[in-house]
Short mmCIF file of C-alpha atoms in Angstrom, two decimals:
data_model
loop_
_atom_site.label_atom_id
_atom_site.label_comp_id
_atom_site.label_asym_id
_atom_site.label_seq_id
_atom_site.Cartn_x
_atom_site.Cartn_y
_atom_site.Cartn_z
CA UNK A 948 -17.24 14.57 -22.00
CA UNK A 949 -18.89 11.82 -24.33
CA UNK A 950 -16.90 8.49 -24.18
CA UNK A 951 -15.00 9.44 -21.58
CA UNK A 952 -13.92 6.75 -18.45
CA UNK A 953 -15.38 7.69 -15.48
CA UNK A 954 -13.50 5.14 -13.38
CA UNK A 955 -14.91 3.08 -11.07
CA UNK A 956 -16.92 4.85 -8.77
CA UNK A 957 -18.02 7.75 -11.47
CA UNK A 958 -19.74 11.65 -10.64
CA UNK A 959 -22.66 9.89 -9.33
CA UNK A 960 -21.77 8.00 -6.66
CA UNK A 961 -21.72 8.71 -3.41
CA UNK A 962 -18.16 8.10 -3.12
CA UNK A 963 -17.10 10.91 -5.55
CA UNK A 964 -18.77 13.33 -3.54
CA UNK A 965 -17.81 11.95 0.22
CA UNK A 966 -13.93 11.89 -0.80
CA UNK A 967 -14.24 15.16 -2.19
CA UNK A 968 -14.70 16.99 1.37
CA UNK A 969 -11.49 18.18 3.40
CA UNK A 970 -13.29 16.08 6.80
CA UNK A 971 -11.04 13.49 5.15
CA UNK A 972 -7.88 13.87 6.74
CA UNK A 973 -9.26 13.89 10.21
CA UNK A 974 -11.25 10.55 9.13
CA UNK A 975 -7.82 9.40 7.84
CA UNK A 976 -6.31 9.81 11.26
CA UNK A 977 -9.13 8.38 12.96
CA UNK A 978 -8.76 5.57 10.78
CA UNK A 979 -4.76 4.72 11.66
CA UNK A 980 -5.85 4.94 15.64
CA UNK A 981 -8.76 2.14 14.85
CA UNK A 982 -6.38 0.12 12.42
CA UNK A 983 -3.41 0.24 15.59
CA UNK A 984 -5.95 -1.82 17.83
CA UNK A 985 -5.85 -4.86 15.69
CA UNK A 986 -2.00 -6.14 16.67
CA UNK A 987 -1.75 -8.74 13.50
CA UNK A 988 -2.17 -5.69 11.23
CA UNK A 989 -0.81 -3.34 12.78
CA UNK A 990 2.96 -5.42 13.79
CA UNK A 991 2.98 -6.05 9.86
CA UNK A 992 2.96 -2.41 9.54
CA UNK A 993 5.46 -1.50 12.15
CA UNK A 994 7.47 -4.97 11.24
CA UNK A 995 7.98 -3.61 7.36
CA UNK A 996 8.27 0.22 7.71
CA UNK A 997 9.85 2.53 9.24
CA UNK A 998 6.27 4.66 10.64
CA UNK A 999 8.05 7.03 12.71
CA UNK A 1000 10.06 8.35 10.05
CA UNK A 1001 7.69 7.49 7.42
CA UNK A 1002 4.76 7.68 8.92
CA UNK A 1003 3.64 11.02 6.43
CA UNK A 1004 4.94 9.12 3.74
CA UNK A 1005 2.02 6.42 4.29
CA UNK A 1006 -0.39 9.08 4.97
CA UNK A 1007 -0.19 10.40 1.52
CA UNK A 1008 0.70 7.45 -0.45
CA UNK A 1009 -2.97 6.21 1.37
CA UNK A 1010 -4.41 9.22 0.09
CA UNK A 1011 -3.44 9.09 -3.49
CA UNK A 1012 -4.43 5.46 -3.83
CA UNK A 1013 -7.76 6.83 -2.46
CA UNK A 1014 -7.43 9.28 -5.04
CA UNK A 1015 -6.38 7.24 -7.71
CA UNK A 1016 -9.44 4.43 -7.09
CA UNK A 1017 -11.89 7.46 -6.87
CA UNK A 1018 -11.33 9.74 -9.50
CA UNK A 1019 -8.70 8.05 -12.08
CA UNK A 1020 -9.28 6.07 -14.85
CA UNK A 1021 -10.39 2.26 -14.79
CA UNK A 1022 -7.07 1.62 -16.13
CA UNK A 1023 -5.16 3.65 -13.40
CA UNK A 1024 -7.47 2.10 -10.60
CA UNK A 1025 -7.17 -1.37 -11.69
CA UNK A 1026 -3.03 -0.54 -11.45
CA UNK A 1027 -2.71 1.30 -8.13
CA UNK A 1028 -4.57 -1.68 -6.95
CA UNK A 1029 -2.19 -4.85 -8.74
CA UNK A 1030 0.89 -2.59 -7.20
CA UNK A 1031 -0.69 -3.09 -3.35
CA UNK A 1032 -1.68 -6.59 -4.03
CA UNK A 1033 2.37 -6.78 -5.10
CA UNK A 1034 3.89 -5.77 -2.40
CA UNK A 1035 1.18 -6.80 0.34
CA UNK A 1036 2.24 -10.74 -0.95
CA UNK A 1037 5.91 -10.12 -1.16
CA UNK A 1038 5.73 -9.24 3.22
CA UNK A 1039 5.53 -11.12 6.42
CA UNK A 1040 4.87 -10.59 10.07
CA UNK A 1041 6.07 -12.28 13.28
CA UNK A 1042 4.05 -12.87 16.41
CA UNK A 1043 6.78 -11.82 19.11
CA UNK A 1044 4.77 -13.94 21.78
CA UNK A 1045 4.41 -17.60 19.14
CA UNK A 1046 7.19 -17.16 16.70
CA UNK A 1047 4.34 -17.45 14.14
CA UNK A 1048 5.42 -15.87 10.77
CA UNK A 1049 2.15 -15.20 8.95
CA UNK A 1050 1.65 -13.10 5.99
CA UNK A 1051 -0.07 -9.25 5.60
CA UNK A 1052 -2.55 -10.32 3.14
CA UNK A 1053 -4.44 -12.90 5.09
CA UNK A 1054 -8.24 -12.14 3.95
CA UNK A 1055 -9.39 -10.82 7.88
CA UNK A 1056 -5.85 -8.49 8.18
CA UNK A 1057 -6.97 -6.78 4.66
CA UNK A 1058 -10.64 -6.82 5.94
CA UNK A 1059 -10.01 -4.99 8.89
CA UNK A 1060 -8.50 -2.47 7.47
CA UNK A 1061 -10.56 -2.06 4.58
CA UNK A 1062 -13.79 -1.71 7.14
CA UNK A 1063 -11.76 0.40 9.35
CA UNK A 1064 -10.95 2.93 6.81
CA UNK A 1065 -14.24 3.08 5.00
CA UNK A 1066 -16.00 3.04 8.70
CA UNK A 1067 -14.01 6.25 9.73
CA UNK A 1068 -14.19 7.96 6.75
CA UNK A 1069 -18.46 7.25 6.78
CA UNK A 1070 -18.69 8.75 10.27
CA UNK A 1071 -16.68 11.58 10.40
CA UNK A 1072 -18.42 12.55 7.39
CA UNK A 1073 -22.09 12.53 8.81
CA UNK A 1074 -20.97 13.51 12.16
CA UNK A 1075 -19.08 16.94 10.92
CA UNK A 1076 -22.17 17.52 8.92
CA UNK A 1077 -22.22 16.28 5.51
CA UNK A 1078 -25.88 15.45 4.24
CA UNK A 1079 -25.83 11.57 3.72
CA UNK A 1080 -29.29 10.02 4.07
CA UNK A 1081 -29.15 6.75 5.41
CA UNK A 1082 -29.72 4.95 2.11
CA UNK A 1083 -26.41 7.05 0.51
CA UNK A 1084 -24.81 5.94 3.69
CA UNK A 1085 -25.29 2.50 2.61
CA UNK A 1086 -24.97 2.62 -0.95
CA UNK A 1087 -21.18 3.69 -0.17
CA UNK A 1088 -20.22 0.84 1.99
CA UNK A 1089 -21.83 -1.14 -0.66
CA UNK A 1090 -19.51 1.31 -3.57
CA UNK A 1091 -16.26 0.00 -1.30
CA UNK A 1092 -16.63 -3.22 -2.42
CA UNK A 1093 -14.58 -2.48 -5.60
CA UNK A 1094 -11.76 -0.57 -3.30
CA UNK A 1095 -12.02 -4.08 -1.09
CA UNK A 1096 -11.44 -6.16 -4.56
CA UNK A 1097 -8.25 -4.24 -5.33
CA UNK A 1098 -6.57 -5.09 -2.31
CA UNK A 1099 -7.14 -8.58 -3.25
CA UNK A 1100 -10.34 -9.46 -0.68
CA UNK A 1101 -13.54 -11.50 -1.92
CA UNK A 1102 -16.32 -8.94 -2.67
CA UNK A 1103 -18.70 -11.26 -1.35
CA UNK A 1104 -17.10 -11.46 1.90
CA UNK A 1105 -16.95 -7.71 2.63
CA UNK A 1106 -19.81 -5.66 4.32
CA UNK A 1107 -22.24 -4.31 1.92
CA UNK A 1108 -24.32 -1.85 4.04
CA UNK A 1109 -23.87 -0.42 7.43
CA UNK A 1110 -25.77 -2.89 9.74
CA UNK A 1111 -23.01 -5.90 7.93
CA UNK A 1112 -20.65 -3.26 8.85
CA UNK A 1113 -21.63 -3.11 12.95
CA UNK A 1114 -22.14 -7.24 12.72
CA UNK A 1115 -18.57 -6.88 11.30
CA UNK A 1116 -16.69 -4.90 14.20
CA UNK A 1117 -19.08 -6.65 17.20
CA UNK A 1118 -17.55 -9.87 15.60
CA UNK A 1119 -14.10 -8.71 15.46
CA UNK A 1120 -13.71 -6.62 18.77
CA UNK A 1121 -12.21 -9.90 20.58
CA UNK A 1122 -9.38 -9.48 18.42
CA UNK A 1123 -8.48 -5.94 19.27
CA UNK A 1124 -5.97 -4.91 21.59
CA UNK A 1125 -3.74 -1.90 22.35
CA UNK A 1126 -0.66 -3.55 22.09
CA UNK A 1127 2.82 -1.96 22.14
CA UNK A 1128 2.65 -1.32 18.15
CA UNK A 1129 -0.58 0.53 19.30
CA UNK A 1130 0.72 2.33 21.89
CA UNK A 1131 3.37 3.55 19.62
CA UNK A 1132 1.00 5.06 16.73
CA UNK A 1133 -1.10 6.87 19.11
CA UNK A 1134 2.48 8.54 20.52
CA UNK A 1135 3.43 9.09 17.26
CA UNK A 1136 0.17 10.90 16.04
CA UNK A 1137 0.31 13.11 19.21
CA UNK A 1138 3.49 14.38 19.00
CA UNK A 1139 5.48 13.61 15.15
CA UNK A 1140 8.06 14.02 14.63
CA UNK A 1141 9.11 18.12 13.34
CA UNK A 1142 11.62 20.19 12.14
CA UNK A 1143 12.03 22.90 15.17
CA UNK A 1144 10.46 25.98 13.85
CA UNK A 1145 7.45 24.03 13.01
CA UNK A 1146 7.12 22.58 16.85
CA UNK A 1147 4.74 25.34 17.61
CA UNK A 1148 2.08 24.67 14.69
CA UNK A 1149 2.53 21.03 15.30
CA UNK A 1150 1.28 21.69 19.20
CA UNK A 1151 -1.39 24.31 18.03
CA UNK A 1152 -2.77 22.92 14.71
CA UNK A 1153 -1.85 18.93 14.43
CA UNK A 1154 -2.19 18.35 18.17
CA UNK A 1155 -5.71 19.50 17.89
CA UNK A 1156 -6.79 17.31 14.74
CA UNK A 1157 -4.87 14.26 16.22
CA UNK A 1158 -7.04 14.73 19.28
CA UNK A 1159 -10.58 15.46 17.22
CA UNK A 1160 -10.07 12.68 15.26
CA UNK A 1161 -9.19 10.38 18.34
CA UNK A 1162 -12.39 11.35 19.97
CA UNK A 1163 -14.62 10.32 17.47
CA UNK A 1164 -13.71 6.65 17.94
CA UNK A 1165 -16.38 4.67 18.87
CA UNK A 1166 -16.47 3.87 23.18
CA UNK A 1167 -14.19 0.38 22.99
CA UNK A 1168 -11.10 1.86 21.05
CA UNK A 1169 -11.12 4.50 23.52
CA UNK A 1170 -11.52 2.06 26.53
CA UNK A 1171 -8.42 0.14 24.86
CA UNK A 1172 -6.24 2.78 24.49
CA UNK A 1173 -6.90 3.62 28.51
CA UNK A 1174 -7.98 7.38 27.55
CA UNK A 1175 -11.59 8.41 28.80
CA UNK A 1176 -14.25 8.53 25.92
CA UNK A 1177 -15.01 11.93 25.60
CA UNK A 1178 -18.45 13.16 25.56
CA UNK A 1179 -20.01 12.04 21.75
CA UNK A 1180 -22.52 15.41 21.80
CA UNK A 1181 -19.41 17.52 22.11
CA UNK A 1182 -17.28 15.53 19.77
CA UNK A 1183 -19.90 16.61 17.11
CA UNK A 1184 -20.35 20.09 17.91
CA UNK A 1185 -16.44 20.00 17.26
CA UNK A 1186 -16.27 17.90 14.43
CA UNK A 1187 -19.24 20.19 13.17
CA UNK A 1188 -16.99 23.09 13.56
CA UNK A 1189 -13.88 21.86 11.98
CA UNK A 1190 -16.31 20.77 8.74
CA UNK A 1191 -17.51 24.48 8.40
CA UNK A 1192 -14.44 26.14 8.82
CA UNK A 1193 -12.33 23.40 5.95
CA UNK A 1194 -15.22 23.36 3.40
CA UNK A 1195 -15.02 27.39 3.71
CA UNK A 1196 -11.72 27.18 1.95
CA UNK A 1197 -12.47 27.23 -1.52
CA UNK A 1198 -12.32 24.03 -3.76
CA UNK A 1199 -9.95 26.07 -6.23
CA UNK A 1200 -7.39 26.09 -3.59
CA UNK A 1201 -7.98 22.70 -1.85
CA UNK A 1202 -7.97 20.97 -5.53
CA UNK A 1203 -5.01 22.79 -6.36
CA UNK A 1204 -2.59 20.71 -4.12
CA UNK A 1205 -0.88 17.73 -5.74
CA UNK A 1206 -1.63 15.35 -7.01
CA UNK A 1207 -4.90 17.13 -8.61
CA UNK A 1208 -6.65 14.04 -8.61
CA UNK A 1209 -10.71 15.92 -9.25
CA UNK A 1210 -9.21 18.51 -11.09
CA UNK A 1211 -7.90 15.75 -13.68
CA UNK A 1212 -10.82 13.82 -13.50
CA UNK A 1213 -13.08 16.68 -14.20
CA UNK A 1214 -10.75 17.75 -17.12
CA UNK A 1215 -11.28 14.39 -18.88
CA UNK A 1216 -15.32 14.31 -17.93
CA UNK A 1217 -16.34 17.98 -17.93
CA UNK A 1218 -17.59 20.02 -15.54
CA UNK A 1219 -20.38 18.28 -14.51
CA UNK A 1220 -18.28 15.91 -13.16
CA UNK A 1221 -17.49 18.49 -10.15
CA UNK A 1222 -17.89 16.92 -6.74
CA UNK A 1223 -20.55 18.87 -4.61
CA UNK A 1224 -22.16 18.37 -1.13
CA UNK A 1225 -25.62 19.81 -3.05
CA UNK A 1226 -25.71 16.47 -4.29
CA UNK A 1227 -26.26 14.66 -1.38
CA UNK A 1228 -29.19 14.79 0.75
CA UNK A 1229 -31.25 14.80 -1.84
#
């Protein structure tokens, strides 16, 4: 649609198509176990939320900021982001061990989880079989940089292609840890909480994504969380698996669930706007 605001990735990038695939929610998951091992950022989670009762609630309220920066309007973008930057200034942490009180929006607590998140989300993607050559790879690090900017880091500062990326986590893994605030996301994701009729899907159906998306962390997080690192060639015939049996659900029903984020943003920019995996690879 002429004149229309494509937001601030727009149908061509890489990220419109990436964020489009189902793979997402196990590369969401994957991203809370790597975001756990860094204990500044993850006690000023578990120091200003309830995550065991809430810990859904965050999952989706991630999900439709994703949604929001990816396929809403400049204008609804710029205001998801202003309403993190809010309340990530307004909270504090404390260091149980110093008594330090130090603040969740220090630049390298937001950077970690900004290059955790984008990190998980780029690997389970290629690894479950989504065509990204290794220049679209790097063009959507580079596209995170706006994502990085709402959250209120220095563009400048944050990776811009994978190799910054790997300099980025060899540099940080000193910091990492799987602390008590650790240990309790990774019992959380294995067993949430459920009402009692839905135990049995939890232990057949979540049990198993928890655990896919667990294995595809990279050697160290697996060495810090004390679990054997399970072998990477079967990780990807698995993750391979899972890919072809989501994306075989069709779009109409997958874009259907609320809060309709692509099927809004290809109302207001046409159908050509339609996120596709045929555009990748190319």
């Amino acid at each position: 649609m002429t004149g229309a605001d494509p937001g601030l990735f727009g149908p061509e990038s890489v990220t419109w198509q990436v964020h489009s695939d189902p793979v997402m929610w196990i590369a969401g998951v994957r991203a809370l176990y790597l975001q756990a091992l860094h204990p500044r950022a993850v006690r000023g989670v578990m120091q200003n939320s309830d995550f065991r009762r809430d810990a859904w609630g965050r999952l989706m309220r991630t999900a439709s900021f994703v949604g929001t920066t990816t396929y809403g309007t400049t204008e609804a973008a710029e205001r998801a982001g202003a309403r993190v930057r809010k309340i990530h200034r307004m909270l504090t942490a404390t260091d149980p061990d110093t008594g330090e009180h130090y603040g969740v929006d220090e630049p390298a607590l937001l950077m970690w989880v900004h290059c955790a998140e984008i990190d998980s989300y780029l690997q389970v993607a290629r690894r479950s079989g989504l065509r990204l050559t290794d220049a679209e790879a790097d063009r959507y690090v580079a596209e995170h940089r706006v994502s990085a900017r709402l959250v209120g880091l220095d563009t400048d500062a944050v990776p811009a292609n994978r190799a910054e990326m790997a300099e980025y986590f060899e540099k940080v893994r000193p910091d990492l840890a799987a602390g008590p605030e650790a240990r309790a996301v990774d019992d959380f994701l294995l067993r949430p909480p459920a009402h009692p009729l839905l135990v049995p899907a939890r232990e057949v159906l979540w049990r198993r994504v928890a655990h896919l998306a667990y294995a595809t962390l990279p050697p160290y997080a697996h060495e810090l969380y004390g679990r054997p690192a399970p072998d990477p060639a079967t990780v990807t015939r698995q993750l391979r698996l899972a890919g072809l049996l989501l994306r075989r659900i069709p779009t109409r029903v997958r874009w259907q669930l609320p809060p309709k984020h692509i099927l809004r943003a290809m109302a207001r920019l046409g159908p050509d706007a339609r996120p596709a995996p045929y555009k990748l690879g190319r």
